[in-house]
mmCIF file of C-alpha atoms and ligand atoms in Angstrom:
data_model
loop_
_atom_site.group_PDB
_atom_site.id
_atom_site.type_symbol
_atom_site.label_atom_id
_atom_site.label_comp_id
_atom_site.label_asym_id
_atom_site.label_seq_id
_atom_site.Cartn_x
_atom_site.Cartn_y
_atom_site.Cartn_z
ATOM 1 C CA UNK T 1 -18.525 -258.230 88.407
ATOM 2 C CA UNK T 2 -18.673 -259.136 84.929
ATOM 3 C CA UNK T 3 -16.851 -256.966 82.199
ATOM 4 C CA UNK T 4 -19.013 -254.782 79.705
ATOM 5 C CA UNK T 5 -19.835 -256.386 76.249
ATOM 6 C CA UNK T 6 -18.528 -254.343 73.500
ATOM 7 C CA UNK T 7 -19.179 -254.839 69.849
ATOM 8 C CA UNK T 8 -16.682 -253.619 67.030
ATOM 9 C CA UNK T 9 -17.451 -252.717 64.120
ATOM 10 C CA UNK T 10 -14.135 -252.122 61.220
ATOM 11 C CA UNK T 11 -14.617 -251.132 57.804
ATOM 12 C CA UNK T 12 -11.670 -248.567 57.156
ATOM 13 C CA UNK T 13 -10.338 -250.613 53.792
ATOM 14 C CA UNK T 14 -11.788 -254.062 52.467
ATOM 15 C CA UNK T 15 -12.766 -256.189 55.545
ATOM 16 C CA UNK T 16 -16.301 -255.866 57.096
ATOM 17 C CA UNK T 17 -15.203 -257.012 60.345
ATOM 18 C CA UNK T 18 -17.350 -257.139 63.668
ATOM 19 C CA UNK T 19 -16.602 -258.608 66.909
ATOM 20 C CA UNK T 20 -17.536 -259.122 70.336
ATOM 21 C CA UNK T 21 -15.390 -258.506 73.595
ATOM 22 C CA UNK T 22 -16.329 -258.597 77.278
ATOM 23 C CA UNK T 23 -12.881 -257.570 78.891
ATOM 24 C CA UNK T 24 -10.016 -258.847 77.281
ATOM 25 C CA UNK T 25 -12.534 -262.102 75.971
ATOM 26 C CA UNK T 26 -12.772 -262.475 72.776
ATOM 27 C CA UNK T 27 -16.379 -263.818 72.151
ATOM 28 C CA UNK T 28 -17.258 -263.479 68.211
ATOM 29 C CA UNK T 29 -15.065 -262.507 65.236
ATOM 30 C CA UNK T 30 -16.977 -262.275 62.162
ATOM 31 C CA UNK T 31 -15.405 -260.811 59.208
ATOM 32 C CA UNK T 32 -16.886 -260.637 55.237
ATOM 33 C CA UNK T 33 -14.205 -259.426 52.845
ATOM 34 C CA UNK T 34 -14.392 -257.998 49.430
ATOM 35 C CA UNK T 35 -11.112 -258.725 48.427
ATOM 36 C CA UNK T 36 -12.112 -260.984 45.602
ATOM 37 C CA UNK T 37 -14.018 -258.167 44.196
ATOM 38 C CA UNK T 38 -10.558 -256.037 44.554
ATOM 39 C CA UNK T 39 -8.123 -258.582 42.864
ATOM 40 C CA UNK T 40 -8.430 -257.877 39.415
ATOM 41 C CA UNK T 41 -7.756 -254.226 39.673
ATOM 42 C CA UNK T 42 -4.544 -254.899 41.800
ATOM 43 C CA UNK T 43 -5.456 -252.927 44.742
ATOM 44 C CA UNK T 44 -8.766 -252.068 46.383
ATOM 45 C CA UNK T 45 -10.814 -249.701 44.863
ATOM 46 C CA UNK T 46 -12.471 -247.414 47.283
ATOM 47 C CA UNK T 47 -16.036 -247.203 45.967
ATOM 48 C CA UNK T 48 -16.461 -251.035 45.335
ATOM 49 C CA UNK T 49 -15.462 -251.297 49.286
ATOM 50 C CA UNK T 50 -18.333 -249.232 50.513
ATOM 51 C CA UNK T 51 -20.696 -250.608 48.500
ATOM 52 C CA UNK T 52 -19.298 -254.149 49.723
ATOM 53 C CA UNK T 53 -19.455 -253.077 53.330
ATOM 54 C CA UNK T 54 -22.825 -251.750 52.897
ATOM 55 C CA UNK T 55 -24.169 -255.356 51.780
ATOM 56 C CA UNK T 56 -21.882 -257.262 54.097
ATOM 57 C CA UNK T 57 -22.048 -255.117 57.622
ATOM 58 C CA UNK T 58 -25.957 -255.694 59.088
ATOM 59 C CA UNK T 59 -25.623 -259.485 58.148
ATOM 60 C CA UNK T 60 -21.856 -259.264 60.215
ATOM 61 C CA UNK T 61 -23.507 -257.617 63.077
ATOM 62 C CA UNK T 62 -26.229 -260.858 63.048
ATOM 63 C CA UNK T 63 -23.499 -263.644 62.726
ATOM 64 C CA UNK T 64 -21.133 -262.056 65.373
ATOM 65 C CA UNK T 65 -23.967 -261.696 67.797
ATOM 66 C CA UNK T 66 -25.930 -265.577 67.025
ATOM 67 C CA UNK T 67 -22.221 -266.752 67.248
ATOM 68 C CA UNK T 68 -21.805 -265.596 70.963
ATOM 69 C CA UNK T 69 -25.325 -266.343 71.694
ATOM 70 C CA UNK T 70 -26.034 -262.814 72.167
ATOM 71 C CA UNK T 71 -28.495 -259.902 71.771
ATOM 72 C CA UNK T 72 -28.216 -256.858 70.727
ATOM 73 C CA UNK T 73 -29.711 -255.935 74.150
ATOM 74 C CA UNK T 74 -26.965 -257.384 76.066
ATOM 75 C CA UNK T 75 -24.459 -255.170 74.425
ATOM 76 C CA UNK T 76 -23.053 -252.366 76.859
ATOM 77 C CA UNK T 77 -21.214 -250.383 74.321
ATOM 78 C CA UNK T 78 -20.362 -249.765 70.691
ATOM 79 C CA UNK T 79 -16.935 -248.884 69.008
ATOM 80 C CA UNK T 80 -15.968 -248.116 65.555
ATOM 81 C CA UNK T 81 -13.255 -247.530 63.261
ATOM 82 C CA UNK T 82 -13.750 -243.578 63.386
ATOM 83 C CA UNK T 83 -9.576 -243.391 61.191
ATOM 84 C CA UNK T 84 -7.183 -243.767 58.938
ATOM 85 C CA UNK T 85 -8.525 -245.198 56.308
ATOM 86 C CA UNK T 86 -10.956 -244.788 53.098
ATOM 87 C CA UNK T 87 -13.398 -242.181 53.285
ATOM 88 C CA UNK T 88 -16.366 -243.930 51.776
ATOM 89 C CA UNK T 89 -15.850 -247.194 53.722
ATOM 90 C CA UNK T 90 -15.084 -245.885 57.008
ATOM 91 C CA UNK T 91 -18.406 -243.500 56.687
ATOM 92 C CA UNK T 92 -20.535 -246.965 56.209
ATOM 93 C CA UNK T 93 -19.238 -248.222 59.554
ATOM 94 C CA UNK T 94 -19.724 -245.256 61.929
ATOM 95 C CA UNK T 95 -23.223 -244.290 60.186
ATOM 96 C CA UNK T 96 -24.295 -248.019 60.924
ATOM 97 C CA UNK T 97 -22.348 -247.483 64.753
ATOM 98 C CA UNK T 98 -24.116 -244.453 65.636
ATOM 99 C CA UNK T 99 -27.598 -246.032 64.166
ATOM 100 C CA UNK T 100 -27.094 -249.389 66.725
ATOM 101 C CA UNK T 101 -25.841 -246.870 69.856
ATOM 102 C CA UNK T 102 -28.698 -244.305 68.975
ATOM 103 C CA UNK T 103 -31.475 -247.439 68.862
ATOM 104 C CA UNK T 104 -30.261 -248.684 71.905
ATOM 105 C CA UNK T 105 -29.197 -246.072 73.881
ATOM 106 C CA UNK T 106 -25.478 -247.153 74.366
ATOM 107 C CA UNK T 107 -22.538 -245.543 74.332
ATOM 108 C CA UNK T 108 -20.317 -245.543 71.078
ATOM 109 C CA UNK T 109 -16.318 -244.837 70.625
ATOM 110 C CA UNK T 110 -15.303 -243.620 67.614
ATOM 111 C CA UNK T 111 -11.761 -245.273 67.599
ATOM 112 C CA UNK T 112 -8.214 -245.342 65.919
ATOM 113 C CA UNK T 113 -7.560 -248.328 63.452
ATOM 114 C CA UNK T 114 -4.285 -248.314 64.490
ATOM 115 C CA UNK T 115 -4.384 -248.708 68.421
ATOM 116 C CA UNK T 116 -6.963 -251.027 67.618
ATOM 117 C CA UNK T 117 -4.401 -253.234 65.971
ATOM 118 C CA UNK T 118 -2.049 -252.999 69.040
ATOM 119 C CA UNK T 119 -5.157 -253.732 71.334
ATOM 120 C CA UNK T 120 -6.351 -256.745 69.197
ATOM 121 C CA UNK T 121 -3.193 -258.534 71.117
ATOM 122 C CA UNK T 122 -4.317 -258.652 74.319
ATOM 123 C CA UNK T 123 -7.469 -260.980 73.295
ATOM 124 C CA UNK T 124 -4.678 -263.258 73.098
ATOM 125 C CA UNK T 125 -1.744 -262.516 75.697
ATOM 126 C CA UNK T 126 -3.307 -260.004 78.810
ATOM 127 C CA UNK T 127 -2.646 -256.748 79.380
ATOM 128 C CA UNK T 128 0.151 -255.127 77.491
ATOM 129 C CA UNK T 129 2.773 -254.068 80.174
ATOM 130 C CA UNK T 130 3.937 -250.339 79.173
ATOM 131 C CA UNK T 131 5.927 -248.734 77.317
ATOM 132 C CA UNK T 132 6.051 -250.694 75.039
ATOM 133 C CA UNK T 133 6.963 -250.611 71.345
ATOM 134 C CA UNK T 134 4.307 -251.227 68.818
ATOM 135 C CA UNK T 135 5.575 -252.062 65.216
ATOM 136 C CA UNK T 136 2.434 -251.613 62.869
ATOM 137 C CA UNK T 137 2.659 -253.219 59.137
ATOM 138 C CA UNK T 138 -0.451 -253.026 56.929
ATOM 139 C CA UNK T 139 -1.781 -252.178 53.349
ATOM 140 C CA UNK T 140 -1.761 -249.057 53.812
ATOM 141 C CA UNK T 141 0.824 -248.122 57.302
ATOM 142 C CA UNK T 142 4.333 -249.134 58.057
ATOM 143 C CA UNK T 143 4.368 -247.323 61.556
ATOM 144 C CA UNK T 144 7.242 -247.974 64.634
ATOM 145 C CA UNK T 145 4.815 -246.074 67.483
ATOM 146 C CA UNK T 146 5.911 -245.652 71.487
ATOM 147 C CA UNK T 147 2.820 -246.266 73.251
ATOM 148 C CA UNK T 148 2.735 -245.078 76.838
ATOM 149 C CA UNK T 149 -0.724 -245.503 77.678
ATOM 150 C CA UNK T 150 -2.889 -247.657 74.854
ATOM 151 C CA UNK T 151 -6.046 -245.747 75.689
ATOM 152 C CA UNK T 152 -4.238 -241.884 74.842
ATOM 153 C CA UNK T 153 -1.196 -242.005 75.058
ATOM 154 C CA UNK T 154 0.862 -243.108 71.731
ATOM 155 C CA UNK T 155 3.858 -241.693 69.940
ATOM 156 C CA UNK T 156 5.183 -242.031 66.448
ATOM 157 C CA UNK T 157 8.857 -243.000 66.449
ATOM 158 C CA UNK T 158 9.077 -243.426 62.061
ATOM 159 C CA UNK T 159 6.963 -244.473 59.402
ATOM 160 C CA UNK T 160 7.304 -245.341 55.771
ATOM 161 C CA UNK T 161 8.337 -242.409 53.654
ATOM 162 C CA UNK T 162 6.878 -244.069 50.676
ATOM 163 C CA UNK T 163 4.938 -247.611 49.937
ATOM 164 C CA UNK T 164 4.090 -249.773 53.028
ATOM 165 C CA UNK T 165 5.387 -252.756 53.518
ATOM 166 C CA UNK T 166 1.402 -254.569 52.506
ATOM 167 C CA UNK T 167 1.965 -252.421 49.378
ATOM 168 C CA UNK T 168 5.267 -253.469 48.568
ATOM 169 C CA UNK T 169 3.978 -257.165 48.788
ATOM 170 C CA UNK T 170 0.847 -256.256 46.688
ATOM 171 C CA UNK T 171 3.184 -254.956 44.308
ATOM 172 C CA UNK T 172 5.799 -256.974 43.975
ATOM 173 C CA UNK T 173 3.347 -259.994 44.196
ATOM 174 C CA UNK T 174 1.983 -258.623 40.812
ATOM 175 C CA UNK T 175 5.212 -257.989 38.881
ATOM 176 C CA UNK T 176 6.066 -262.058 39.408
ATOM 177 C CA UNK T 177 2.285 -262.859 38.249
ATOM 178 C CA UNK T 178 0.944 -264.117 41.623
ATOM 179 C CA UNK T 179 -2.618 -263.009 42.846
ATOM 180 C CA UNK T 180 -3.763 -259.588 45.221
ATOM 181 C CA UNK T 181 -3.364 -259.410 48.064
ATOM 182 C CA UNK T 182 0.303 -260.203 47.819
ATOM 183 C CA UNK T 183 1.158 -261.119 51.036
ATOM 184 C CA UNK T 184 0.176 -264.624 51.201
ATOM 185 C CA UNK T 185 1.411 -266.212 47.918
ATOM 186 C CA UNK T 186 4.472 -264.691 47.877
ATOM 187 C CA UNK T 187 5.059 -265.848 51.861
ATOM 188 C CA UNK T 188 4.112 -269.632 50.312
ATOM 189 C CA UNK T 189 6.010 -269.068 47.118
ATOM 190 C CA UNK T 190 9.048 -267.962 49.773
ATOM 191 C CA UNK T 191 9.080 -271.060 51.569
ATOM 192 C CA UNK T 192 10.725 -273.104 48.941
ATOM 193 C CA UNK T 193 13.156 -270.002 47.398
ATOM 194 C CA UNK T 194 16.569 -269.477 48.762
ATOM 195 C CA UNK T 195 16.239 -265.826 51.009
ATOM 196 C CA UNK T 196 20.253 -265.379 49.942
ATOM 197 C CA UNK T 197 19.413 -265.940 46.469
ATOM 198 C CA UNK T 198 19.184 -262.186 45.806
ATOM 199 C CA UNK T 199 20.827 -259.275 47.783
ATOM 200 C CA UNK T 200 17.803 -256.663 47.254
ATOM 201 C CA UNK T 201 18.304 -253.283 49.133
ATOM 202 C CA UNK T 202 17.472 -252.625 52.331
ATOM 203 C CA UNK T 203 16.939 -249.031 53.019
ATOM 204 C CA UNK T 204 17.404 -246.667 55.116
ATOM 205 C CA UNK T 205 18.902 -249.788 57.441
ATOM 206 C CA UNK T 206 21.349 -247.695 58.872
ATOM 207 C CA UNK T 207 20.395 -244.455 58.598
ATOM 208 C CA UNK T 208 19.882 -243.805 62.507
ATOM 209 C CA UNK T 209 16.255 -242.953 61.902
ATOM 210 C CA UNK T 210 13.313 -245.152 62.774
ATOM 211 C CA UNK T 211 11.289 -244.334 59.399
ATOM 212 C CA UNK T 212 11.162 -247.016 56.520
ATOM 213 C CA UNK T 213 10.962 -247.005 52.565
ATOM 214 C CA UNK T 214 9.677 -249.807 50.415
ATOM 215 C CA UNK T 215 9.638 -247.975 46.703
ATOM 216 C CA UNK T 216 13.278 -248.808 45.651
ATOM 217 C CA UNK T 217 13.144 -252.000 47.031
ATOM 218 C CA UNK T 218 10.061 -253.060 44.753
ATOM 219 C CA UNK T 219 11.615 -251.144 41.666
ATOM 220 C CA UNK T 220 14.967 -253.299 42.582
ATOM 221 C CA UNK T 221 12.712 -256.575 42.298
ATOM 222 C CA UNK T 222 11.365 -255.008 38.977
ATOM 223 C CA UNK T 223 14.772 -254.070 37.373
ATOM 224 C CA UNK T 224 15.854 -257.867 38.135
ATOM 225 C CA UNK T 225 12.804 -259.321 36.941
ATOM 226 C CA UNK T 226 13.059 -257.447 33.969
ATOM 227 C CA UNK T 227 16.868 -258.008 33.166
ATOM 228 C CA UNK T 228 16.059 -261.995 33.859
ATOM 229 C CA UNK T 229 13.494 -261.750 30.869
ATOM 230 C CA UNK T 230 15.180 -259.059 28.374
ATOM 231 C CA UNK T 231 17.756 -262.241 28.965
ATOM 232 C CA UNK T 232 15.151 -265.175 28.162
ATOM 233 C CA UNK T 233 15.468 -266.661 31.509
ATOM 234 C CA UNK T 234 12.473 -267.664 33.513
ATOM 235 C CA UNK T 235 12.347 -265.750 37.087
ATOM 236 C CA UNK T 236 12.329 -267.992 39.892
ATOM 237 C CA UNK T 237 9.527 -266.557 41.507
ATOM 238 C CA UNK T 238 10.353 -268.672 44.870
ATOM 239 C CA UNK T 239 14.213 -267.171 45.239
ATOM 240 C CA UNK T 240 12.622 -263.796 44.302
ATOM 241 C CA UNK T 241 9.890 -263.835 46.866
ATOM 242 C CA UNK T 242 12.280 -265.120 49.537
ATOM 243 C CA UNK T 243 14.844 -262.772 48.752
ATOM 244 C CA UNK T 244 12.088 -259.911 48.606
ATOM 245 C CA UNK T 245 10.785 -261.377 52.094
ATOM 246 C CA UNK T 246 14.064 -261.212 53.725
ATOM 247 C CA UNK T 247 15.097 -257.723 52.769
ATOM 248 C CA UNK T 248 11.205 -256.732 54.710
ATOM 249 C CA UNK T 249 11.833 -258.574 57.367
ATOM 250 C CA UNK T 250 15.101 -257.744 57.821
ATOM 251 C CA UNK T 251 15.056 -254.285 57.977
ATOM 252 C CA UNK T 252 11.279 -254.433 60.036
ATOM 253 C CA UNK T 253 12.581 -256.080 62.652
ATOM 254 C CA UNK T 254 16.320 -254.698 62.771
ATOM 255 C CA UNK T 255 14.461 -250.877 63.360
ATOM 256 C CA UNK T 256 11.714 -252.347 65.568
ATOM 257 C CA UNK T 257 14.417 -253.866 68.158
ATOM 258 C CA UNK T 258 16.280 -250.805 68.035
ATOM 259 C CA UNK T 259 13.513 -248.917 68.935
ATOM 260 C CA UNK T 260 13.119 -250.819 71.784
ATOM 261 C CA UNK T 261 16.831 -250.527 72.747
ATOM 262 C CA UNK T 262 16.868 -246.514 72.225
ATOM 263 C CA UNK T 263 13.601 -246.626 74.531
ATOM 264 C CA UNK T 264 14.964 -248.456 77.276
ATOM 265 C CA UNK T 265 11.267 -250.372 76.408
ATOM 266 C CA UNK T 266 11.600 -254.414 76.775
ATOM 267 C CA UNK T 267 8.037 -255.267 75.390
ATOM 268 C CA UNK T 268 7.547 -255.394 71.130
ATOM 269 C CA UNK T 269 4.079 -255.440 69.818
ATOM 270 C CA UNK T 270 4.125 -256.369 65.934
ATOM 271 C CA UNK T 271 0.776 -256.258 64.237
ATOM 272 C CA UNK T 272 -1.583 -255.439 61.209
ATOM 273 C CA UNK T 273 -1.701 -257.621 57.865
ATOM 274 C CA UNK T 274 2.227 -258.209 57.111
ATOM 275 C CA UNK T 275 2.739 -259.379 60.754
ATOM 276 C CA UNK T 276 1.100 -262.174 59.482
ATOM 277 C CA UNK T 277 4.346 -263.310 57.769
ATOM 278 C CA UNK T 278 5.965 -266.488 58.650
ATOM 279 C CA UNK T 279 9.385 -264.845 58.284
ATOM 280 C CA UNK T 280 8.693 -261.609 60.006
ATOM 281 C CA UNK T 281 7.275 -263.755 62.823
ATOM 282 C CA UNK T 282 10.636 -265.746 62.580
ATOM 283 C CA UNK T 283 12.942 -263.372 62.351
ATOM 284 C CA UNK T 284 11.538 -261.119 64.947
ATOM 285 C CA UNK T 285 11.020 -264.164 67.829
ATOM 286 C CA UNK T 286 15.299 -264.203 66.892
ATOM 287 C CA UNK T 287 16.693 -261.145 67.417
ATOM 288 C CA UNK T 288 14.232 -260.014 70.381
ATOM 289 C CA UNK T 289 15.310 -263.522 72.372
ATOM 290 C CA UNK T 290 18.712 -261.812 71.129
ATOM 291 C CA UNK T 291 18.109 -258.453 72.385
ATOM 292 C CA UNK T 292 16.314 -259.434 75.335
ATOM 293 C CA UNK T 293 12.940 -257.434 74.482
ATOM 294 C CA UNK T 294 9.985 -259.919 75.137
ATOM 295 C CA UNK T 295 7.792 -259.914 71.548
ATOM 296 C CA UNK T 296 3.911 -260.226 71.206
ATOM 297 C CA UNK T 297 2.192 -260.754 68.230
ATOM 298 C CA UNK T 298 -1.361 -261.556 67.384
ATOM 299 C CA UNK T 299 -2.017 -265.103 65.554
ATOM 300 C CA UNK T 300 -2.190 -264.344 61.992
ATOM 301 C CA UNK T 301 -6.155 -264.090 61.897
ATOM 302 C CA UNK T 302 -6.027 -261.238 64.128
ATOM 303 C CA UNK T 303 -3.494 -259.599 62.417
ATOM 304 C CA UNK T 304 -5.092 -258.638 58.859
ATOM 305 C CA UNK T 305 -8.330 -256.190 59.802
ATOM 306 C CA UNK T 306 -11.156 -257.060 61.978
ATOM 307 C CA UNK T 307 -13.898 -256.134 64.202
ATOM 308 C CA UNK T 308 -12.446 -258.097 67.199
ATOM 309 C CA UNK T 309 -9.442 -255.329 67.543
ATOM 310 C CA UNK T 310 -11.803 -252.257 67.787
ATOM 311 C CA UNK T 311 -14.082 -254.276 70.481
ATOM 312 C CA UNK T 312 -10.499 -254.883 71.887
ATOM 313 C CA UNK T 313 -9.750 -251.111 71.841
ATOM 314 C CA UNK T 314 -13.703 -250.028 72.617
ATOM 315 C CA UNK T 315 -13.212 -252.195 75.930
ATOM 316 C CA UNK T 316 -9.881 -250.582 77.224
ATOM 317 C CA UNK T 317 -11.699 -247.132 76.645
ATOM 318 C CA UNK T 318 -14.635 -248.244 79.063
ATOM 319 C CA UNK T 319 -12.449 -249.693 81.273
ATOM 320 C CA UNK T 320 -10.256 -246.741 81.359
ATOM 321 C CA UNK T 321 -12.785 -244.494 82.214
ATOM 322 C CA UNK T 322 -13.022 -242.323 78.876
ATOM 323 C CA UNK T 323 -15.857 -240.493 77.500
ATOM 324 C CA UNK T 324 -17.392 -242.196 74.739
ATOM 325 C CA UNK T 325 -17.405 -240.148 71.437
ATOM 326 C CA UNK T 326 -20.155 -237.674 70.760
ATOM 327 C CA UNK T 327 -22.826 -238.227 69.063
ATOM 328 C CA UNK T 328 -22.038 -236.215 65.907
ATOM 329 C CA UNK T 329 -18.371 -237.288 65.677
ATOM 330 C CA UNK T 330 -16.876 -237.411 61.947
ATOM 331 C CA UNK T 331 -14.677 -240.164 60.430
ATOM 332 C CA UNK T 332 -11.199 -238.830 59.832
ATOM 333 C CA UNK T 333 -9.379 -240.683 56.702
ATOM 334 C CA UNK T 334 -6.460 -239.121 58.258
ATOM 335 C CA UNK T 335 -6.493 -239.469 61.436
ATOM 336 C CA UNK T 336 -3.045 -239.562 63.418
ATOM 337 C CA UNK T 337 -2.153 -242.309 65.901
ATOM 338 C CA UNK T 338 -1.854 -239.982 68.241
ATOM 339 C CA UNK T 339 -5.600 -239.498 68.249
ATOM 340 C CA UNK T 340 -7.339 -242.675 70.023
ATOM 341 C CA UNK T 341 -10.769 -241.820 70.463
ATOM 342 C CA UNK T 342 -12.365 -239.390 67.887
ATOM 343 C CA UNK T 343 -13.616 -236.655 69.649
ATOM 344 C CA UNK T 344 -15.181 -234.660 67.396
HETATM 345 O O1 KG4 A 1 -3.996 -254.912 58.115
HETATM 346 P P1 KG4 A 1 -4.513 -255.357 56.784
HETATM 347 O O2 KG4 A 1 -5.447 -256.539 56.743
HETATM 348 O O3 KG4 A 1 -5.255 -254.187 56.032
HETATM 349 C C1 KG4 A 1 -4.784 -252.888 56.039
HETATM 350 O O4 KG4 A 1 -5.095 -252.142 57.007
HETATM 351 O O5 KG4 A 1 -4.045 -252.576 55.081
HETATM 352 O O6 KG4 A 1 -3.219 -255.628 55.858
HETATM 353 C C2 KG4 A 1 -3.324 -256.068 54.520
HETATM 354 C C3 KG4 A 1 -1.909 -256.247 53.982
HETATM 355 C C4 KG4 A 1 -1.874 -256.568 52.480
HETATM 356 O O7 KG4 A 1 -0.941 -255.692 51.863
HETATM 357 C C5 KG4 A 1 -1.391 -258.017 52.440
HETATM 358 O O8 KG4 A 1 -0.629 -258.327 51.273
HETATM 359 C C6 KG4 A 1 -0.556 -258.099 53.690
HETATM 360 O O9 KG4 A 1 -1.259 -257.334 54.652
HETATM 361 N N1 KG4 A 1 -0.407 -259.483 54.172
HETATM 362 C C7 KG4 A 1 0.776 -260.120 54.245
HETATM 363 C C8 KG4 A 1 0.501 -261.441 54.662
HETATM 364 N N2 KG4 A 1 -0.855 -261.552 54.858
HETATM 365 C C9 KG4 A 1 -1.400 -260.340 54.547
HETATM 366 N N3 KG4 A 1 2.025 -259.688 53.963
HETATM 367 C C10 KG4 A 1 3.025 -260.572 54.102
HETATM 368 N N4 KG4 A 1 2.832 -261.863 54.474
HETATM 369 C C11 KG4 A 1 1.610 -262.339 54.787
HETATM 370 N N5 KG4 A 1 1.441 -263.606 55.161
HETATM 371 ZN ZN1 ZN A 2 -5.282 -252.506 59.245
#
């Protein structure tokens, strides 16, 4: 028997994503991004993302759908981002999810954008054996989770207390003059810099808790950037961004394996936008070989936000036998990991 074909729709922050899964297949990924429309302001600016998503997310539907050689008949069931993330642009993806699952009479699952990031990696690698560890680095969420059962059953373990590590990129990114998001040019820009060049803080390394904090490590990359100049040197932008890369990395992946060692859990999931880092990726393949904790992580593309991961979740859901979401369920810019499905 042939596994349902869900479509998933994402719109929680700047990425229009929609995607098409038929059990752990990943059949269309079709993503239309305002970012460009963001990069000026440093940051995405809520309102300009809703009105980009309302533009981009019909015309996503269409591409995802002619690029799997599908109807919109021959979908069994609809998910959505139902939380965390903005208010405006989250509303513009359910409204349009509950007006495709009304029309045709399909179910719809209002679902977590952050399980959907953990699902998004079995597209890739199967089933994730559990417990397992899920290590969740975005824009907007630094999150170390224990996830017992994907479909409902997910702990938080520590999160950032302060700026995420995608913020502390965007931000740092912008104090050395390179373009938003910050994540990519300063991960090029690393590549020729010396990581040792400068010893930035890592904090909270030690502190026997699995939370994180970026702020003082971006105002340390500010205070040396500043005493270069007040000195009329010119910042080498490449040692800085390696350095800055290294101290994320290296505290990421130190908490993230010993999350899995306090766990007794020997599978790591890394994912969301800053998993897309070449030294995160490198640096975490290292010391889980070390540690003996197998790693999985997403190829970069499925990483940053898209539709495919909330298909991804939306099929796990139907295959697990839950309920889809009611009809009149409400996006929840807040809405804690801990919460899979939106049920109300
Ligand atoms: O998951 P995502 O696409 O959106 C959110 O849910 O936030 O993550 C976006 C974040 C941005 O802060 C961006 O700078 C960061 O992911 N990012 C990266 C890289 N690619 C994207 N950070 C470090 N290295 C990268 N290669
Ligand atoms: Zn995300």
């Amino acid at each position: 028997m042939t596994a349902p074909l869900v479509l998933g729709i994402e719109s929680s922050c700047d990425e229009t994503g929609v995607g098409l899964v038929r059990g752990n297949e990943l059949l269309a990924d079709s993503i239309a991004s305002s970012v460009d429309e963001h990069a000026r302001f440093g940051g995405v600016v809520p309102e300009v993302a809703s009105r980009a998503h309302l533009e981009a997310i019909v015309p996503a539907v269409r591409r995802a759908l002619d690029g799997a050689g599908m109807s919109l008949g021959q979908v069994d069931a609809f998910a959505v981002t139902a939380g965390p993330g903005l208010a405006g642009a989250l509303l513009v993806g359910v409204c349009t999810a509950k007006a495709y699952a009304l029309a045709t009479g399909k179910p719809l699952y209002g679902v977590n954008h952050l399980a959907a990031h953990i699902a998004v990696d079995q597209l890739e690698h199967g089933v994730l054996p559990v417990p397992a560890v899920a290590l969740l680095v975005s824009g907007g969420h630094s999150s170390l989770l224990l996830v017992q059962e994907l479909t409902g059953d997910i702990a938080a373990l520590g999160a950032t207390i302060d700026d995420a590590a995608g913020e502390a990129y965007d931000k740092v990114a912008r104090l050395l003059g390179l373009p938003f998001p910050g994540g990519p040019p300063i991960d090029a820009a690393a590549a020729s810099g010396d990581p040792q060049c400068v010893q930035f803080p890592r904090a909270k390394y030690r502190d026997g808790t699995f939370d994180f904090s970026f702020s003082g490590l971006k105002t340390a990359v500010a205070r040396w950037v500043e005493a270069r100049e007040a000195a009329g040197l010119a910042v080498p932008v490449a040692h800085v961004s390696a350095s800055f890369q290294e101290a994320v990395a290296d505290v990421l992946t130190r908490k993230a394996v010993d999350a899995c060692l306090a766990h007794g859990v020997d599978h790591l999931v890394i994912s969301g936008g800053v998993a897309a880092n070449s030294r995160l990726r490198a640096l975490a393949a290292q010391r889980c070989e070390n540690a003996g904790v197998k790693l999985r992580m997403p190829r970069p593309g499925l990483c940053t936000d898209n539709g495919a991961m909330v298909a991804a979740l939306g099929a796990d859901l139907l295959a697990a036998g839950a309920d889809p979401s009611p009809a009149d369920f409400a996006t929840d810019s807040g809405l804690p990991v801990t919460q899979v499905l939106a049920s109300h």
